[in-house]
Amino acid sequence: MKKRILFPLTAIAISLSANVLAGPSSESRSIEAQTNEAIGFGSGAVAGGLVAGPIGAIVGGIFGVLIAEDVNNDNALEASEQELAKTQSQLSRQESQLLALQKQYEQVQQQSKVQLVALDKEIERVMQEMESNIQFRTASYVLESHFKPQLNLLAQGLNNNPKLVVSLSGFADSRGDDSYNQALSEQRVLSVKDYLLSRGVKEEQVLTLSFGETQPVSAQSSSEDFFFDRRVLVRVAEGQQSMTASNL
């Protein structure tokens, strides 16, 4: 008699397990999870039927499903932990790569600083050796536009090297009155100085001198010689370097 009841209960248990797992949520579960729940429900139902009859089969089946869910949860947790470990490993590699790139960047920065220091020293050396003339028209102290690019470079060098000083010496040719030529040489120096100051050069970096007609380039008195006398001589040096100046 018990055997007759047992076989129908087993069939009912399997049928119930199929119905439980056939709901809408079964589509979102993995095949492995569905299999575990089916086995759990069927095994629980059979065991429950053997012990406590039809009611026991139903209760056993429910407990079987719960046990299967625990197994599935454990499997899902293990898979999540493996995925997390994989992600952490990737992050660790990326962090190592980032640290290596940062180290390379710092090395490049340090090399750039060394190169810039060397470049600044070279610019400073070249500027200290620089000597040039700004020429003027007869009886004029107007700064000609074609000399401005030269003065722009000079201003940039002085701005980048605050310890450098430029000395401006004004001259005039021998034509005309001595006092007029002296005043003209002073005005020429002021024209160059004002332009440098307008380009951001500090006033303490500019020293001015004026000599009028007292220091001609040549003893000749031709028009060509007069051209070279109408000038402002530009010299760059470090600090005062024994230069005597009268700031106008």
Short mmCIF file of C-alpha atoms in Angstrom, two decimals:
data_model
loop_
_atom_site.label_atom_id
_atom_site.label_comp_id
_atom_site.label_asym_id
_atom_site.label_seq_id
_atom_site.Cartn_x
_atom_site.Cartn_y
_atom_site.Cartn_z
CA MET A 1 0.00 0.00 0.00
CA LYS A 2 2.79 2.39 0.87
CA LYS A 3 4.51 1.67 -2.43
CA ARG A 4 1.33 2.56 -4.31
CA ILE A 5 1.18 5.91 -2.54
CA LEU A 6 4.93 6.55 -2.89
CA PHE A 7 5.09 6.38 -6.68
CA PRO A 8 2.26 8.87 -7.27
CA LEU A 9 3.86 11.19 -4.69
CA THR A 10 7.15 11.01 -6.51
CA ALA A 11 5.42 11.90 -9.75
CA ILE A 12 3.61 14.77 -7.99
CA ALA A 13 6.89 15.98 -6.48
CA ILE A 14 8.63 16.05 -9.84
CA SER A 15 5.60 17.75 -11.39
CA LEU A 16 5.56 20.35 -8.60
CA SER A 17 9.28 20.96 -9.01
CA ALA A 18 8.76 21.62 -12.69
CA ASN A 19 5.89 24.02 -11.92
CA VAL A 20 7.92 25.90 -9.29
CA LEU A 21 10.81 26.41 -11.70
CA ALA A 22 8.65 27.29 -14.67
CA GLY A 23 7.67 30.75 -13.36
CA PRO A 24 8.75 34.06 -15.02
CA SER A 25 11.86 34.33 -12.86
CA SER A 26 13.32 31.06 -14.19
CA GLU A 27 14.38 32.81 -17.41
CA SER A 28 16.74 35.07 -15.47
CA ARG A 29 18.35 32.18 -13.56
CA SER A 30 21.20 30.11 -14.92
CA ILE A 31 20.71 26.52 -16.12
CA GLU A 32 22.87 25.34 -13.24
CA ALA A 33 20.66 27.16 -10.68
CA GLN A 34 17.49 25.76 -12.22
CA THR A 35 18.96 22.25 -12.17
CA ASN A 36 19.98 22.58 -8.52
CA GLU A 37 16.49 23.74 -7.53
CA ALA A 38 14.82 20.92 -9.48
CA ILE A 39 17.04 18.31 -7.87
CA GLY A 40 16.49 19.87 -4.45
CA PHE A 41 12.74 19.96 -4.78
CA GLY A 42 12.49 16.43 -6.17
CA SER A 43 14.88 14.95 -3.63
CA GLY A 44 13.13 16.72 -0.75
CA ALA A 45 9.74 15.63 -1.93
CA VAL A 46 10.77 11.98 -2.24
CA ALA A 47 12.47 12.00 1.16
CA GLY A 48 9.51 13.78 2.74
CA GLY A 49 7.08 11.33 1.16
CA LEU A 50 8.96 8.38 2.53
CA VAL A 51 8.94 9.79 6.05
CA ALA A 52 5.63 11.63 6.39
CA GLY A 53 3.39 10.86 3.49
CA PRO A 54 1.84 13.45 1.11
CA ILE A 55 2.22 16.41 3.50
CA GLY A 56 5.80 15.40 4.16
CA ALA A 57 6.45 15.29 0.42
CA ILE A 58 5.26 18.84 -0.06
CA VAL A 59 7.18 20.15 2.97
CA GLY A 60 10.26 18.17 1.96
CA GLY A 61 10.08 19.56 -1.54
CA ILE A 62 9.95 23.13 -0.22
CA PHE A 63 12.95 22.51 2.02
CA GLY A 64 14.76 20.98 -0.93
CA VAL A 65 14.21 24.14 -2.96
CA LEU A 66 15.51 26.27 -0.08
CA ILE A 67 18.62 24.14 0.21
CA ALA A 68 19.13 24.38 -3.56
CA GLU A 69 18.82 28.19 -3.34
CA ASP A 70 21.53 28.23 -0.66
CA VAL A 71 23.77 26.21 -2.96
CA ASN A 72 23.04 28.60 -5.82
CA ASN A 73 23.75 31.61 -3.60
CA ASP A 74 27.05 30.07 -2.53
CA ASN A 75 27.97 29.48 -6.16
CA ALA A 76 26.99 33.05 -7.08
CA LEU A 77 29.04 34.42 -4.17
CA GLU A 78 32.06 32.40 -5.22
CA ALA A 79 31.70 33.67 -8.80
CA SER A 80 31.41 37.26 -7.52
CA GLU A 81 34.53 36.84 -5.40
CA GLN A 82 36.43 35.49 -8.39
CA GLU A 83 35.27 38.43 -10.52
CA LEU A 84 36.25 40.88 -7.76
CA ALA A 85 39.70 39.28 -7.50
CA LYS A 86 40.09 39.61 -11.27
CA THR A 87 39.06 43.28 -11.15
CA GLN A 88 41.48 43.98 -8.29
CA SER A 89 44.27 42.34 -10.26
CA GLN A 90 43.52 44.56 -13.26
CA LEU A 91 43.45 47.66 -11.04
CA SER A 92 46.78 46.65 -9.52
CA ARG A 93 48.34 46.36 -12.98
CA GLN A 94 46.91 49.72 -14.02
CA GLU A 95 48.22 51.31 -10.83
CA SER A 96 51.70 49.92 -11.53
CA GLN A 97 51.55 51.30 -15.07
CA LEU A 98 50.42 54.69 -13.75
CA LEU A 99 53.28 54.81 -11.25
CA ALA A 100 55.76 53.95 -14.01
CA LEU A 101 54.36 56.72 -16.25
CA GLN A 102 54.50 59.20 -13.35
CA LYS A 103 58.15 58.30 -12.73
CA GLN A 104 58.96 58.80 -16.41
CA TYR A 105 57.17 62.17 -16.36
CA GLU A 106 59.17 63.29 -13.33
CA GLN A 107 62.40 62.24 -15.02
CA VAL A 108 61.49 64.20 -18.16
CA GLN A 109 60.63 67.21 -16.01
CA GLN A 110 63.99 67.03 -14.25
CA GLN A 111 65.83 66.74 -17.55
CA SER A 112 63.87 69.71 -18.90
CA LYS A 113 64.84 71.79 -15.86
CA VAL A 114 68.51 70.97 -16.37
CA GLN A 115 68.25 71.87 -20.05
CA LEU A 116 66.47 75.15 -19.26
CA VAL A 117 69.14 76.11 -16.73
CA ALA A 118 71.85 75.40 -19.30
CA LEU A 119 69.93 77.39 -21.91
CA ASP A 120 69.49 80.35 -19.55
CA LYS A 121 73.22 80.37 -18.83
CA GLU A 122 74.01 80.30 -22.53
CA ILE A 123 71.57 83.14 -23.23
CA GLU A 124 73.09 85.11 -20.39
CA ARG A 125 76.61 84.55 -21.75
CA VAL A 126 75.62 85.59 -25.28
CA MET A 127 73.81 88.67 -24.03
CA GLN A 128 76.80 89.77 -21.98
CA GLU A 129 78.87 89.64 -25.14
CA MET A 130 76.28 91.58 -27.11
CA GLU A 131 77.02 95.12 -28.22
CA SER A 132 74.98 96.93 -30.81
CA ASN A 133 74.04 100.37 -32.06
CA ILE A 134 70.67 102.02 -32.57
CA GLN A 135 71.05 104.61 -35.33
CA PHE A 136 69.13 107.90 -35.67
CA ARG A 137 68.40 110.40 -38.41
CA THR A 138 70.00 113.84 -38.46
CA ALA A 139 68.80 116.05 -35.56
CA SER A 140 66.26 113.34 -34.55
CA TYR A 141 65.75 111.21 -31.48
CA VAL A 142 62.77 109.28 -32.90
CA LEU A 143 63.28 105.52 -32.61
CA GLU A 144 63.02 103.95 -36.08
CA SER A 145 60.63 100.99 -36.36
CA HIS A 146 63.19 98.61 -37.89
CA PHE A 147 65.20 98.71 -34.64
CA LYS A 148 62.24 97.65 -32.49
CA PRO A 149 62.51 93.87 -33.13
CA GLN A 150 66.11 94.04 -31.92
CA LEU A 151 65.03 95.89 -28.77
CA ASN A 152 62.18 93.40 -28.24
CA LEU A 153 64.70 90.55 -28.04
CA LEU A 154 66.84 92.60 -25.67
CA ALA A 155 63.83 93.30 -23.44
CA GLN A 156 62.90 89.60 -23.38
CA GLY A 157 66.42 88.66 -22.33
CA LEU A 158 66.45 91.26 -19.56
CA ASN A 159 63.05 90.14 -18.29
CA ASN A 160 64.19 86.52 -18.14
CA ASN A 161 67.47 87.43 -16.44
CA PRO A 162 66.80 90.10 -13.77
CA LYS A 163 70.46 90.24 -12.71
CA LEU A 164 71.48 91.53 -16.15
CA VAL A 165 71.80 95.27 -16.75
CA VAL A 166 71.86 97.16 -20.04
CA SER A 167 73.97 100.29 -20.51
CA LEU A 168 72.73 102.85 -23.06
CA SER A 169 75.25 105.43 -24.28
CA GLY A 170 74.01 108.28 -26.47
CA PHE A 171 76.04 110.13 -29.13
CA ALA A 172 75.61 112.89 -31.74
CA ASP A 173 77.67 113.95 -34.74
CA SER A 174 79.83 117.06 -34.62
CA ARG A 175 77.54 119.32 -36.63
CA GLY A 176 75.75 121.99 -34.66
CA ASP A 177 76.21 123.49 -31.21
CA ASP A 178 77.90 121.42 -28.47
CA SER A 179 75.12 121.93 -25.92
CA TYR A 180 72.48 121.08 -28.53
CA ASN A 181 74.32 117.87 -29.45
CA GLN A 182 74.62 116.95 -25.76
CA ALA A 183 70.89 117.40 -25.25
CA LEU A 184 70.19 115.45 -28.45
CA SER A 185 72.31 112.50 -27.29
CA GLU A 186 70.39 112.49 -23.99
CA GLN A 187 67.06 112.46 -25.82
CA ARG A 188 68.19 109.54 -27.98
CA VAL A 189 69.11 107.53 -24.88
CA LEU A 190 65.74 108.31 -23.31
CA SER A 191 63.92 107.12 -26.45
CA VAL A 192 65.60 103.69 -26.23
CA LYS A 193 65.15 103.49 -22.46
CA ASP A 194 61.44 104.36 -22.61
CA TYR A 195 60.88 101.68 -25.23
CA LEU A 196 62.57 99.01 -23.10
CA LEU A 197 60.51 100.05 -20.07
CA SER A 198 57.35 99.78 -22.18
CA ARG A 199 58.33 96.16 -22.88
CA GLY A 200 58.41 95.31 -19.17
CA VAL A 201 62.09 95.88 -18.37
CA LYS A 202 62.67 97.15 -14.82
CA GLU A 203 64.07 100.66 -14.57
CA GLU A 204 66.93 99.53 -12.33
CA GLN A 205 68.14 97.30 -15.16
CA VAL A 206 68.70 100.26 -17.49
CA LEU A 207 71.72 102.55 -17.08
CA THR A 208 72.02 105.67 -19.24
CA LEU A 209 74.97 107.76 -20.36
CA SER A 210 75.23 110.63 -22.87
CA PHE A 211 78.36 111.98 -24.56
CA GLY A 212 77.10 114.44 -27.17
CA GLU A 213 79.66 114.90 -29.94
CA THR A 214 82.71 114.18 -27.75
CA GLN A 215 83.35 110.61 -28.96
CA PRO A 216 83.04 110.44 -32.75
CA VAL A 217 83.49 107.08 -34.46
CA SER A 218 85.89 108.50 -37.03
CA ALA A 219 88.06 111.57 -37.30
CA GLN A 220 86.70 112.13 -40.79
CA SER A 221 83.86 114.58 -41.37
CA SER A 222 82.00 112.91 -44.23
CA SER A 223 78.27 112.25 -44.33
CA GLU A 224 78.93 108.54 -43.87
CA ASP A 225 80.94 109.16 -40.70
CA PHE A 226 78.22 111.41 -39.35
CA PHE A 227 75.72 108.57 -39.80
CA PHE A 228 77.69 106.29 -37.47
CA ASP A 229 77.98 109.02 -34.85
CA ARG A 230 74.20 109.45 -34.54
CA ARG A 231 73.63 106.42 -32.32
CA VAL A 232 72.89 104.84 -28.95
CA LEU A 233 75.40 102.15 -28.01
CA VAL A 234 73.82 99.15 -26.24
CA ARG A 235 75.91 96.96 -23.90
CA VAL A 236 74.66 94.18 -21.61
CA ALA A 237 76.50 93.06 -18.48
CA GLU A 238 75.82 91.28 -15.20
CA GLY A 239 75.06 93.75 -12.41
CA GLN A 240 76.90 97.04 -12.32
CA GLN A 241 80.28 95.57 -13.35
CA SER A 242 82.02 98.89 -12.65
CA MET A 243 79.76 100.77 -15.08
CA THR A 244 79.27 104.38 -14.07
CA ALA A 245 75.85 105.69 -14.98
CA SER A 246 73.80 108.81 -14.64
CA ASN A 247 70.12 107.79 -14.75
CA LEU A 248 68.10 110.37 -16.63
#
